[in-house]
Coordinates of C-alpha atoms (C1' of nucleotides) in Angstrom, one line a residue:
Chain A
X15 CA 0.0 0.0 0.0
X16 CA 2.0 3.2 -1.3
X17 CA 1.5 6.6 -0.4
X18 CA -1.9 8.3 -2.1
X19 CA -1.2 9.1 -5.5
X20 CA -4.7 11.2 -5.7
X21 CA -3.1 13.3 -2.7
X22 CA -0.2 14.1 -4.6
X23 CA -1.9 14.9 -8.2
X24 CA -5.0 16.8 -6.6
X25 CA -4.0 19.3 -3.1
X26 CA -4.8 18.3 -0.3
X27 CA -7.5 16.1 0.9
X28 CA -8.1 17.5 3.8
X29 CA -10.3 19.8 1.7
X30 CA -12.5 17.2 0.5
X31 CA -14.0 16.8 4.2
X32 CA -17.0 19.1 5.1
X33 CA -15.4 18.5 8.9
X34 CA -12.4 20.0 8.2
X35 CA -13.7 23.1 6.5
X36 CA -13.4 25.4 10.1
X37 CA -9.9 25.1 9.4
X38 CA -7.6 27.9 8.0
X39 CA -5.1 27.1 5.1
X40 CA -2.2 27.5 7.4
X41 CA -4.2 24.9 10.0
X42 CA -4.9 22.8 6.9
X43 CA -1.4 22.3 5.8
X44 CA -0.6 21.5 9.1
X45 CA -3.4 18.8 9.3
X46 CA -2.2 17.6 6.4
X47 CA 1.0 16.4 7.4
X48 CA -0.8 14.5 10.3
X49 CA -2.7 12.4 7.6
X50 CA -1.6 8.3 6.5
X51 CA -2.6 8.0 3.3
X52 CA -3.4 4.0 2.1
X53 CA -4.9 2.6 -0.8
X54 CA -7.5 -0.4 -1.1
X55 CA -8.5 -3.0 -4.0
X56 CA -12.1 -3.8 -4.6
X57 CA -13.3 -6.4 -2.3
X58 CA -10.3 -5.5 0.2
X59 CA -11.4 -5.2 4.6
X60 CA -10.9 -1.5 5.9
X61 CA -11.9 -2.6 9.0
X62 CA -14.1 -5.7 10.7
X63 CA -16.9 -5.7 13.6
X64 CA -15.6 -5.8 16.6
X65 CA -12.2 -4.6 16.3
X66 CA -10.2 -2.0 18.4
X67 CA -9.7 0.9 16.1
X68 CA -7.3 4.0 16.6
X69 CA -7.9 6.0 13.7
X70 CA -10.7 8.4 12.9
X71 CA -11.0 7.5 8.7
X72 CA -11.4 9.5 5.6
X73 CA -12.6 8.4 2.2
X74 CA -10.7 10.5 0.2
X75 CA -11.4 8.8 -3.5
X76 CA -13.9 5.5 -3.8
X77 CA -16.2 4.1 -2.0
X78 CA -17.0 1.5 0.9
X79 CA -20.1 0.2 2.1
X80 CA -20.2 -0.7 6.0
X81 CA -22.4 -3.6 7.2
X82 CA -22.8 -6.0 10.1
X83 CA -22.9 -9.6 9.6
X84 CA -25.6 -11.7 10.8
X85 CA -25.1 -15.7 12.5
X86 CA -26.6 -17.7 9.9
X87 CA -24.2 -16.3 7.2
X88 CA -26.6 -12.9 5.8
X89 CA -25.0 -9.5 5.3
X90 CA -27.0 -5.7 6.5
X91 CA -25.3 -3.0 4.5
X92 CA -25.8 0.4 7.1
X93 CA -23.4 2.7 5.1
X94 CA -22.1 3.9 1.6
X95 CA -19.6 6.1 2.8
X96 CA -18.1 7.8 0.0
X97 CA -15.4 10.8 -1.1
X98 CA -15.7 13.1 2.2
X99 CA -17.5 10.4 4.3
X100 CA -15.6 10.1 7.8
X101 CA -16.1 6.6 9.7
X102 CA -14.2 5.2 12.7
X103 CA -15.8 8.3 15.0
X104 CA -17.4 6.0 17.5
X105 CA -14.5 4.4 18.9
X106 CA -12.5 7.3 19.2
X107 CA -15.3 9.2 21.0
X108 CA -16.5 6.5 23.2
X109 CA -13.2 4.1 22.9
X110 CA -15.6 0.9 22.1
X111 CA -14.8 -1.6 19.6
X112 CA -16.7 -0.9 16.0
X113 CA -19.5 -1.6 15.1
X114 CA -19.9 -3.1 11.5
X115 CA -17.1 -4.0 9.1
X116 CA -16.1 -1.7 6.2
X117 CA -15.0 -3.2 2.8
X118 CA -14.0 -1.5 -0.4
X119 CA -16.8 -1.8 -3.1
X120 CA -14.2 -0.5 -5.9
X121 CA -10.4 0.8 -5.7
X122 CA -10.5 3.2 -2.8
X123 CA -8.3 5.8 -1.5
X124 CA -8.4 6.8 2.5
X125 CA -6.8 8.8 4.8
X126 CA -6.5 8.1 8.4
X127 CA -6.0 10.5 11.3
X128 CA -4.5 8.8 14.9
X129 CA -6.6 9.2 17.9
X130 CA -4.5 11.4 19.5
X131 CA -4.3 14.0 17.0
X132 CA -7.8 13.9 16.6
X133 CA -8.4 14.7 20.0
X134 CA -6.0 17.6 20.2
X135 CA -7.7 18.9 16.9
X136 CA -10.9 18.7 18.5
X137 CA -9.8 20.3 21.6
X138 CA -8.0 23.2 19.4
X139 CA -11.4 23.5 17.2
X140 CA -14.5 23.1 18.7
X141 CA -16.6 23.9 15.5
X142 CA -14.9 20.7 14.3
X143 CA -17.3 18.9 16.6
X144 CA -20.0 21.0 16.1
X145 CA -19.7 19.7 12.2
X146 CA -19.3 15.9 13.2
X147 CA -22.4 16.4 15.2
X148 CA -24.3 17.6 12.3
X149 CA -23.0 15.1 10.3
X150 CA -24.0 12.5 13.0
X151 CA -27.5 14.2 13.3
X152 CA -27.8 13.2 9.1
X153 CA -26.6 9.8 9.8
X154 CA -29.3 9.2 12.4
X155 CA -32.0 10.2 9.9
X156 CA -30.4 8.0 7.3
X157 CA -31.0 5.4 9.4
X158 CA -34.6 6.4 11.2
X159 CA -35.5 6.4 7.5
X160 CA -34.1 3.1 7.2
X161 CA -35.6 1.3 10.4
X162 CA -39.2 2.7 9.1
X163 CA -38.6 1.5 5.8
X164 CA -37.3 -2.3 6.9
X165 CA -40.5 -2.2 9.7
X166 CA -42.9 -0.8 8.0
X167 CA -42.8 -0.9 4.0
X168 CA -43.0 -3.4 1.8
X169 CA -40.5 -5.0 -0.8
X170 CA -41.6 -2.5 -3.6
X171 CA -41.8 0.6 -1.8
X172 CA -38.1 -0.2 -0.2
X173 CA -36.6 -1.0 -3.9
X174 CA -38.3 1.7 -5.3
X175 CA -37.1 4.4 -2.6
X176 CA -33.6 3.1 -2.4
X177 CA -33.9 3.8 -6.5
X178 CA -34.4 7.3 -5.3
X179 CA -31.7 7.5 -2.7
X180 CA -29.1 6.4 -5.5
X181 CA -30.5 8.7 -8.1
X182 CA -30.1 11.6 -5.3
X183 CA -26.8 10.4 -4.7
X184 CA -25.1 9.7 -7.9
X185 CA -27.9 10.5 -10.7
X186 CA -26.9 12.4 -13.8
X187 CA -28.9 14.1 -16.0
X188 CA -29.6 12.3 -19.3
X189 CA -32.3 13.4 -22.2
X190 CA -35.1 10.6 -21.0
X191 CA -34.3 10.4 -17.2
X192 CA -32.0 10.7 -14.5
X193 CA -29.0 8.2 -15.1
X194 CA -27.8 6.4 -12.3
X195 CA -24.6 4.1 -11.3
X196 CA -25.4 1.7 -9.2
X197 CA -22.9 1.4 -6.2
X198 CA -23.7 -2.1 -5.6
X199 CA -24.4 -5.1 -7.0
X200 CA -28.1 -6.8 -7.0
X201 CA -26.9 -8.4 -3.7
X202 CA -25.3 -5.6 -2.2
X203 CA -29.1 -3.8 -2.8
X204 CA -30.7 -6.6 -1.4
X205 CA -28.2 -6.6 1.8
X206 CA -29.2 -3.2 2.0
X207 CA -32.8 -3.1 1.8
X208 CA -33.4 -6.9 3.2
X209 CA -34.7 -8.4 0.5
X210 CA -32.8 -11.7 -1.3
X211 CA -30.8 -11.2 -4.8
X212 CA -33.9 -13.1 -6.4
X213 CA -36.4 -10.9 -5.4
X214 CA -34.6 -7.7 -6.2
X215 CA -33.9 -8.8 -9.5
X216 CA -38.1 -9.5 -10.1
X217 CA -38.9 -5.8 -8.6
X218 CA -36.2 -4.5 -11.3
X219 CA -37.6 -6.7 -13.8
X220 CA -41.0 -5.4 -13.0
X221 CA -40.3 -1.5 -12.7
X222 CA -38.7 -1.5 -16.2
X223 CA -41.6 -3.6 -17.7
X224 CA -43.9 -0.8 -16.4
X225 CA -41.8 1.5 -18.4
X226 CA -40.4 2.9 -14.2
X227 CA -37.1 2.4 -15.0
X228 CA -35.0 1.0 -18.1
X229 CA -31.9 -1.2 -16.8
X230 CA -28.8 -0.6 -18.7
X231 CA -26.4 -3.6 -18.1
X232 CA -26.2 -4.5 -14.0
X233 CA -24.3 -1.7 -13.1
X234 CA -26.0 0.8 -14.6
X235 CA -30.2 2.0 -14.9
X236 CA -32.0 5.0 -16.3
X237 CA -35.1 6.7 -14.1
X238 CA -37.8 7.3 -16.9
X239 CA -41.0 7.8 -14.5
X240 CA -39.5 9.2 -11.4
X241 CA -42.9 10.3 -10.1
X242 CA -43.6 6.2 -10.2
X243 CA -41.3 5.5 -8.1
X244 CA -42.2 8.3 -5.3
X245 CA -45.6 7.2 -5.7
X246 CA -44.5 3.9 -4.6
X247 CA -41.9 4.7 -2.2
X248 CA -44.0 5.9 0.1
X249 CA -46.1 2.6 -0.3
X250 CA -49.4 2.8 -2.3
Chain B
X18 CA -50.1 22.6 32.4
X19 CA -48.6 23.6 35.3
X20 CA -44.8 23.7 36.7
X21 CA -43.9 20.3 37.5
X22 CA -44.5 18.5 40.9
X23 CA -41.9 16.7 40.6
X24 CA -38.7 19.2 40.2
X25 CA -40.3 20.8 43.4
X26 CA -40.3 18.1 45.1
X27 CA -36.8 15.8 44.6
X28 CA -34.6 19.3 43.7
X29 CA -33.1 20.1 40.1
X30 CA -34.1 17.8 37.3
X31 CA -31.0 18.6 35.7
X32 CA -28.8 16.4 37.9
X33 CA -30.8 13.8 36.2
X34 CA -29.4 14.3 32.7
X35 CA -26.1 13.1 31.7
X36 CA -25.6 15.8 29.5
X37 CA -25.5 18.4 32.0
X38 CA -23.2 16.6 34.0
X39 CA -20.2 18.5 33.2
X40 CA -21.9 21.7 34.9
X41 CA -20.7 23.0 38.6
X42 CA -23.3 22.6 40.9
X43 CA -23.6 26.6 40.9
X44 CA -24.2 26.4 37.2
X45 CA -26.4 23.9 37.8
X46 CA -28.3 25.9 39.4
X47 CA -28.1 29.0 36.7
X48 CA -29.4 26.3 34.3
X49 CA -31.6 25.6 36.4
X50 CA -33.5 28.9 36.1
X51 CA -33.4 28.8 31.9
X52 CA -35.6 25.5 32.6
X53 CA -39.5 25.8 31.8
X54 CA -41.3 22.7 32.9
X55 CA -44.4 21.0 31.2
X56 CA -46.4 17.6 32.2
X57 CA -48.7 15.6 29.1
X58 CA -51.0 13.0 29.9
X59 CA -50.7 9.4 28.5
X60 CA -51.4 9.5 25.0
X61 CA -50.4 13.0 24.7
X62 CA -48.6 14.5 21.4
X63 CA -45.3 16.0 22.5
X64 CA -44.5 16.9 19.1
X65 CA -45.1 16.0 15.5
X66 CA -43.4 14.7 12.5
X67 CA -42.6 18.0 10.2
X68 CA -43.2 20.5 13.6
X69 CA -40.5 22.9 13.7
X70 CA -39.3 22.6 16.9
X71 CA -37.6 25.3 19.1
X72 CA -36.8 23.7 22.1
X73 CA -34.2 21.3 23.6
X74 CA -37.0 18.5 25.4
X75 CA -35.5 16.3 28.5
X76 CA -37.6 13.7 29.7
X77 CA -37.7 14.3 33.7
X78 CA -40.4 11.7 34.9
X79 CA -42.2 9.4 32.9
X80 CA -41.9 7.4 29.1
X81 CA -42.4 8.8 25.7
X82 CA -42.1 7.0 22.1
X83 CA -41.0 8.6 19.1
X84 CA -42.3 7.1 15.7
X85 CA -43.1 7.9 12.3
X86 CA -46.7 7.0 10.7
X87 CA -46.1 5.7 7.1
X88 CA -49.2 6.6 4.5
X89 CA -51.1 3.5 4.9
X90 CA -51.5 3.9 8.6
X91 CA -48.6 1.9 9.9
X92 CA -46.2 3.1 12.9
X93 CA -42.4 2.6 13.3
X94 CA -41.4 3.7 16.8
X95 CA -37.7 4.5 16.5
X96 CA -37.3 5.3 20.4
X97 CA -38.7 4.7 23.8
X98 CA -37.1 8.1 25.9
X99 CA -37.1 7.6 29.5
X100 CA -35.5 9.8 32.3
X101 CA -32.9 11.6 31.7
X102 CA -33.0 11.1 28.0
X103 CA -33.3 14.0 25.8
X104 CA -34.8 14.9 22.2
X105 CA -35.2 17.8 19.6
X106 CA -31.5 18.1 19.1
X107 CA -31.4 17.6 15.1
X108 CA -34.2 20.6 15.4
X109 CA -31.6 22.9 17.5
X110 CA -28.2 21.9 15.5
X111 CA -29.4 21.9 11.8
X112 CA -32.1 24.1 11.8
X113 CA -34.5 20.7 10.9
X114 CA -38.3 20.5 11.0
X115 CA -38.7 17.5 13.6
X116 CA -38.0 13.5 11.9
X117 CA -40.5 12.0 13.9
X118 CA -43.1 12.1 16.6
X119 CA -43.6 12.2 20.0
X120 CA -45.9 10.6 22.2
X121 CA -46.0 10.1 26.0
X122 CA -46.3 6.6 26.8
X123 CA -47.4 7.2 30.5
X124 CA -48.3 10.6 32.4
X125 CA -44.5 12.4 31.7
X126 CA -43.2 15.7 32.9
X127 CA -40.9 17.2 30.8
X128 CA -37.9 19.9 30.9
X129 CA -37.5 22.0 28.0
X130 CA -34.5 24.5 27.4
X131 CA -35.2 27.4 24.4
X132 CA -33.3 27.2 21.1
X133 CA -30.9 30.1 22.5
X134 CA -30.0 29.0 25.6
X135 CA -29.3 25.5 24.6
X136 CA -26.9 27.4 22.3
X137 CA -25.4 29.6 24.6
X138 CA -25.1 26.8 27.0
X139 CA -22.9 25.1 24.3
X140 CA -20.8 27.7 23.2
X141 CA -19.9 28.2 27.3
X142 CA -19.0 24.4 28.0
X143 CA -17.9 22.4 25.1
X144 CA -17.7 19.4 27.0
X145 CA -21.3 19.4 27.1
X146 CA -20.9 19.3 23.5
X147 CA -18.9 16.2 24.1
X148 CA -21.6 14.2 25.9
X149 CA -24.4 15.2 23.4
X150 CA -21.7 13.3 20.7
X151 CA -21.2 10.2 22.8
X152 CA -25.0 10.0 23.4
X153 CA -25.7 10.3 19.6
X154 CA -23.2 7.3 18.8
X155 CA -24.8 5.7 21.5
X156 CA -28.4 5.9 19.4
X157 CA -26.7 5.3 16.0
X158 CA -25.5 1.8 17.4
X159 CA -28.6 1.2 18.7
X160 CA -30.6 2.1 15.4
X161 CA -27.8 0.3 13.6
X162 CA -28.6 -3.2 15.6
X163 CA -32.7 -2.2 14.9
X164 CA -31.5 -2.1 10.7
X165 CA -29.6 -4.9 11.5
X166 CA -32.6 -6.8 13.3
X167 CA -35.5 -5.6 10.7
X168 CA -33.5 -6.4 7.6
X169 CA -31.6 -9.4 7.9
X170 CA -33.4 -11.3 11.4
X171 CA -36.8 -13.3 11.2
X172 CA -40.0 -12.2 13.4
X173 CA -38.8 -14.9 16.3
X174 CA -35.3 -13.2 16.4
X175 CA -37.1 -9.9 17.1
X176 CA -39.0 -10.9 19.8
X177 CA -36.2 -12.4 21.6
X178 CA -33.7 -9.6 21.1
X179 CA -37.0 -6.9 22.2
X180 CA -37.4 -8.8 25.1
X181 CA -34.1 -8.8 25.9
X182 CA -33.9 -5.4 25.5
X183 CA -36.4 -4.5 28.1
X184 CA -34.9 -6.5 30.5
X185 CA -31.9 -4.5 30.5
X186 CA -33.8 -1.6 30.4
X187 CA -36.8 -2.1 32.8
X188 CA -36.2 -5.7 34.5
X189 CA -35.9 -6.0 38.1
X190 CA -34.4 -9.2 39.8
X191 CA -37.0 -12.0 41.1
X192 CA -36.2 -15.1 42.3
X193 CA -37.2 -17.6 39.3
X194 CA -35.6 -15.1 36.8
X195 CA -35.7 -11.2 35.8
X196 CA -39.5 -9.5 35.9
X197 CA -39.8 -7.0 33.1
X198 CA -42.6 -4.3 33.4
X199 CA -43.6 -3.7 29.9
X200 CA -43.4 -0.3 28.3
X201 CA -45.1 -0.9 25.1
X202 CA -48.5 -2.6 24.7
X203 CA -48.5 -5.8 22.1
X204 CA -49.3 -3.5 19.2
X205 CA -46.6 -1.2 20.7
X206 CA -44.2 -3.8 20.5
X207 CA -45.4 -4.2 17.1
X208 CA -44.7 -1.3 16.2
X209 CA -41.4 -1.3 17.3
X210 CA -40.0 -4.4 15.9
X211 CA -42.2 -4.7 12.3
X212 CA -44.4 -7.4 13.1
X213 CA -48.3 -7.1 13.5
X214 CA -50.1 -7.5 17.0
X215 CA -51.4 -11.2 16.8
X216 CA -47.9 -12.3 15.6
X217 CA -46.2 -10.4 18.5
X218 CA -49.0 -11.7 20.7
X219 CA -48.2 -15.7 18.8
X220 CA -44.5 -15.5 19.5
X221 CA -45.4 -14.8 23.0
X222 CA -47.4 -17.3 23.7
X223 CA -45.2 -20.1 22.3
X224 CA -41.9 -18.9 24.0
X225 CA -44.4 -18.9 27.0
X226 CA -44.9 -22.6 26.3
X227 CA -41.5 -23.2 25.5
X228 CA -41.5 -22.4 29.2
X229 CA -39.1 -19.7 28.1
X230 CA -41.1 -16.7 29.6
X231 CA -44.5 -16.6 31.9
X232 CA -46.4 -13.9 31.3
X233 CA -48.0 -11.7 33.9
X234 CA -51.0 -9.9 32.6
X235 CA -50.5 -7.7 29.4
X236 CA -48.1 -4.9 31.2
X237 CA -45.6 -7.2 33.1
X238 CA -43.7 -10.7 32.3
X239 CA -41.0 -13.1 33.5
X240 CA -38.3 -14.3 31.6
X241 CA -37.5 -17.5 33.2
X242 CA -34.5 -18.8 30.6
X243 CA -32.7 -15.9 29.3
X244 CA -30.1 -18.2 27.9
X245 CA -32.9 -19.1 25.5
X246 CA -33.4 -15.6 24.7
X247 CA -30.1 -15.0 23.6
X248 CA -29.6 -18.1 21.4
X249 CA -32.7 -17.3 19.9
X250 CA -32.4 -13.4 19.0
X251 CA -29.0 -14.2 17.1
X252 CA -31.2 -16.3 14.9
X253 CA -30.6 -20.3 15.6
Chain C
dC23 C1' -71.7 -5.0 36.6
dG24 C1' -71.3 -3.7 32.0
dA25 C1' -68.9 -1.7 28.2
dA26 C1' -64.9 -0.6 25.8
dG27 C1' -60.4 -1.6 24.8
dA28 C1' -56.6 -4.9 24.6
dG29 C1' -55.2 -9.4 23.8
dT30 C1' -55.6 -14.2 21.9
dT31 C1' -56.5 -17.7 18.6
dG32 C1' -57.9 -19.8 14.2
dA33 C1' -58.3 -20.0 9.1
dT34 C1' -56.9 -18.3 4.9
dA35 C1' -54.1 -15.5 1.6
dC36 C1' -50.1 -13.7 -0.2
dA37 C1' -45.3 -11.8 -0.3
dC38 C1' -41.0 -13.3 -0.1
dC39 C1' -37.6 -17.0 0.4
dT40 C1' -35.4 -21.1 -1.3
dC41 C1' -33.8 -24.1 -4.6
dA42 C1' -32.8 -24.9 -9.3
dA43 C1' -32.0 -24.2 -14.1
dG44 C1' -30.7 -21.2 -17.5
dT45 C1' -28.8 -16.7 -19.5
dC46 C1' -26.0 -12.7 -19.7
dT47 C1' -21.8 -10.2 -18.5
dT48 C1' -17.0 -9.6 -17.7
dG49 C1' -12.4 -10.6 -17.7
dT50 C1' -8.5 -13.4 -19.3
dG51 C1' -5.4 -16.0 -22.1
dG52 C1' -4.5 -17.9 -26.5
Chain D
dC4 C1' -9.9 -10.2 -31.3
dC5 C1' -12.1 -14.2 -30.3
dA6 C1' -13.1 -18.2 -27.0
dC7 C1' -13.9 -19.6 -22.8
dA8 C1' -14.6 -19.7 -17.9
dA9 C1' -16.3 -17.7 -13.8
dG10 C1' -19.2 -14.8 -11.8
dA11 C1' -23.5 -12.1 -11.7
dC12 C1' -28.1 -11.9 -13.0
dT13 C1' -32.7 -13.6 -14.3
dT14 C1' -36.6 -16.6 -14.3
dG15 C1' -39.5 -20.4 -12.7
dA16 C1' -41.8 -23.6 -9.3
dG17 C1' -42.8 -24.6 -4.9
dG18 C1' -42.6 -23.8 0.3
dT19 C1' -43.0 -20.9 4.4
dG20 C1' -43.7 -17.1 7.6
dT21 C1' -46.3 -13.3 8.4
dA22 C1' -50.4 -10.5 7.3
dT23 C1' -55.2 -10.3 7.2
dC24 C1' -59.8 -11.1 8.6
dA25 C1' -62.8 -12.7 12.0
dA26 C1' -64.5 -14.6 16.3
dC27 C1' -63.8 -14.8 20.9
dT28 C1' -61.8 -13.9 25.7
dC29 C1' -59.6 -11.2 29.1
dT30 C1' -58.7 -6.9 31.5
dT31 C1' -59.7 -2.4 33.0
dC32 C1' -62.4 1.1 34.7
dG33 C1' -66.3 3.9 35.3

DNA sequence: CGAAGAGTTGATACACCTCAAGTCTTGTGG
DNA sequence: CCACAAGACTTGAGGTGTATCAACTCTTCG
C-alpha cells in the first residue's frame, strides 16, 4: 500500500472533508501532514466488527459500504460512505470496539487521522465537533429512515425508494431520465434493503416492464417515471 | 399545564441528565433557572413529525415513544425516551423540522430549554458538547442493531432480542428469573419491531410454552430462561 | 356490573424465500 | 480479437412465515 497518489496529483484532501472546512489554510497544511494515506482493492477489509480501532478515517477517493454480519451467514449493508464520508468516529469518542465492518466496493483511496491528534484537533477546534455532530444528526436520519422503511414498507416501496436514494446520490442528468450508477451489485441492494438477490432482480424486472425504469447492463439504470417510483416509495 | 410536581419536590431535574453533568453545581443551578417545565398525559402528542421545533426537550419523569406513521397507517417507533434522555436536538443543531413524533407513553413531565440558551449553554462548555456526541453514537449503534434486526433477522429473532432489551432496560431481579414491566403494549411492541399484534402476541405465547417466559397480565412478564433468549435473538 | 379496549387464537391469503436451471456479462489468455 | 470460464443476474416452481380477517376472551375502569 503506497502513499496516495490522488493526494499528490489533486492538493490536499483534507479539503474534501466538510469536517475539516473550520480550518484555515495555514491549520490545513498542518493537518495535512498529520494524515496516512493508504490505498485499497475492490473487495479489500478496511476494517471488521468488533475490532479496536485507533484512527478516525477519511474516504478521500472510492467508496465502501459498511455492514454487520448476521449468525446464519446474511450481510445488513448500514453505510455507503463515500469521497468526504468520515467513519471510525465512534471508537474514538467513546473508545468501544466498531461496530460493522467496512469493505472496499471499488479501488479506494483513504486517509486516516491517529486518535490522539484527533483529539488535540478537536480540543484546538471546537466547530470541528460542532460539524461531526451535524453530520452524525444526518446519519441518524439516514437510518430512522431506514428502520421505518425495513418495519414498515413493503418489498416494492423499499426498492423503489432506495432507487431514489441512489439517483439523489449519484444520478446524472440524461435526455429521458435521470441516469444512475449503481454502487452495488443486485446483492449488495438486497443486503441493503433486506430483501434476497432473487427478489430484487423481479422488482427490477417489473419497474422496467412498467416503463419505471430502463436497466442498462447490471451496473447501470435510467429513471424514466420518477414520479412512479415516489408514488411507490412511500407505499401505495 | 402547570410547573412540575416533581422538580419541586426531589430538587433540580438537571442532575438527572447526563448531558448536564459536566456543569458546577452553581451552574447547575443557573441552568436551572433557563428550565420551563411541562407535564402531558398518557397519550399526549409532545410533538409531531414536520413541527418545527424550538426547544431542547428532556424527559424528567415518565416514558415517551418517538415514531413515524407511514401513509397507509402503519407506525415505526424509532425510540422509547425515558428519564434523563433528551430529544429535539437535530431541530436545535441543523435548523430541521422534527423526523418523527412524540408521544407520551405514561403521564410524563418534561424539561425544555429554548433554542438560545441550549446554544449559549454550548458555546460556554464544550464538554457538554462532548456528551451530546457520545449520546448520539450511542443511538446510531442502537438504530444500527434495529436495521440490522429488521433487515436481515426473522419475526422470532425480534422478539427475543425486544425482550431482551427491556430486560436490560426495565427488568428487576425475582427469584425464578428477571421481571420486566412492559413499556409498550402488544401493538406497541409491534410497532417497534415490524411485526403485526397477533404475531407479537403468537410468538409470545409459544416462548411462553416453551416455558421460556411466563407472562403476567398484558403490562408485566418473567423471563425464566434468558439463555434461551439469547440463542434465539441471534437467529438459531 | 357492564362496556370498551386490549389481547388471543384460528383459518386463509399472499409476499417473499429457497432451490434450481438457465442466460448474460465480464475478464482473461490464446 | 475471439473463445472460454467464472461470476453475476434472471426466471420459474414450490414452500413458508407473516399479514389479514374474524371470532372470541380477558382486562380495566367507570
Amino acid at each position: 500500500m503506497a502513499v496516495c497518489v490522488n493526494c499528490r496529483h489533486h492538493g490536499l484532501c483534507v479539503h474534501r472533508v466538510a469536517i475539516f472546512s473550520p480550518l484555515s489554510a495555514e491549520e490545513s497544511h498542518r493537518v495535512a501532514e498529520l494524515i496516512v494515506h493508504k490505498e485499497y482493492h475492490k473487495g479489500d477489509f478496511i476494517m471488521t466488527e468488533g475490532e479496536q480501532l485507533s484512527r478516525l478515517v477519511i474516504v478521500q477517493e472510492g467508496q465502501v459500504k459498511a455492514f454487520r454480519s448476521t449468525a446464519d451467514g446474511r450481510e445488513q449493508i448500514l453505510y455507503i460512505f463515500s469521497s468526504g464520508d468520515f467513519f471510525g468516529e465512534k471508537n474514538l469518542l467513546r473508545n468501544q470496539p466498531a461496530s460493522y465492518s467496512v469493505q472496499a466496493l471499488v479501488d479506494t483511496c483513504l486517509c486516516m487521522i491517529s486518535r490522539s491528534d484527533f483529539q488535540q484537533l478537536l480540543r484546538a477546534h471546537p466547530e470541528i465537533g460542532m460539524k461531526i455532530m451535524e453530520e452524525l444528526c444526518r446519519r441518524l436520519e439516514r437510518l430512522e429512515t431506514a428502520v421505518e422503511s425495513l418495519g414498515a414498507r413493503d418489498g416494492d416501496a423499499r426498492v423503489s425508494s432506495v432507487l431514489l436514494e441512489f439517483a439523489e446520490r449519484y444520478g446524472e442528468e440524461h435526455p429521458r431520465g435521470v441516469l444512475v450508477r449503481l454502487p452495488l451489485s443486485r446483492q449488495g441492494i438486497a443486503d441493503y434493503v433486506g430483501l434476497t438477490r432473487e427478489t430484487v432482480s423481479r422488482k427490477l424486472s417489473s419497474l422496467q416492464a412498467e416503463g419505471v425504469v430502463e436497466l442498462i447492463g447490471n451496473k447501470k439504470l435510467l429513471i424514466i417515471d420518477k414520479t412512479a417510483l415516489e408514488m411507490g416509495s412511500s407505499q401505495d
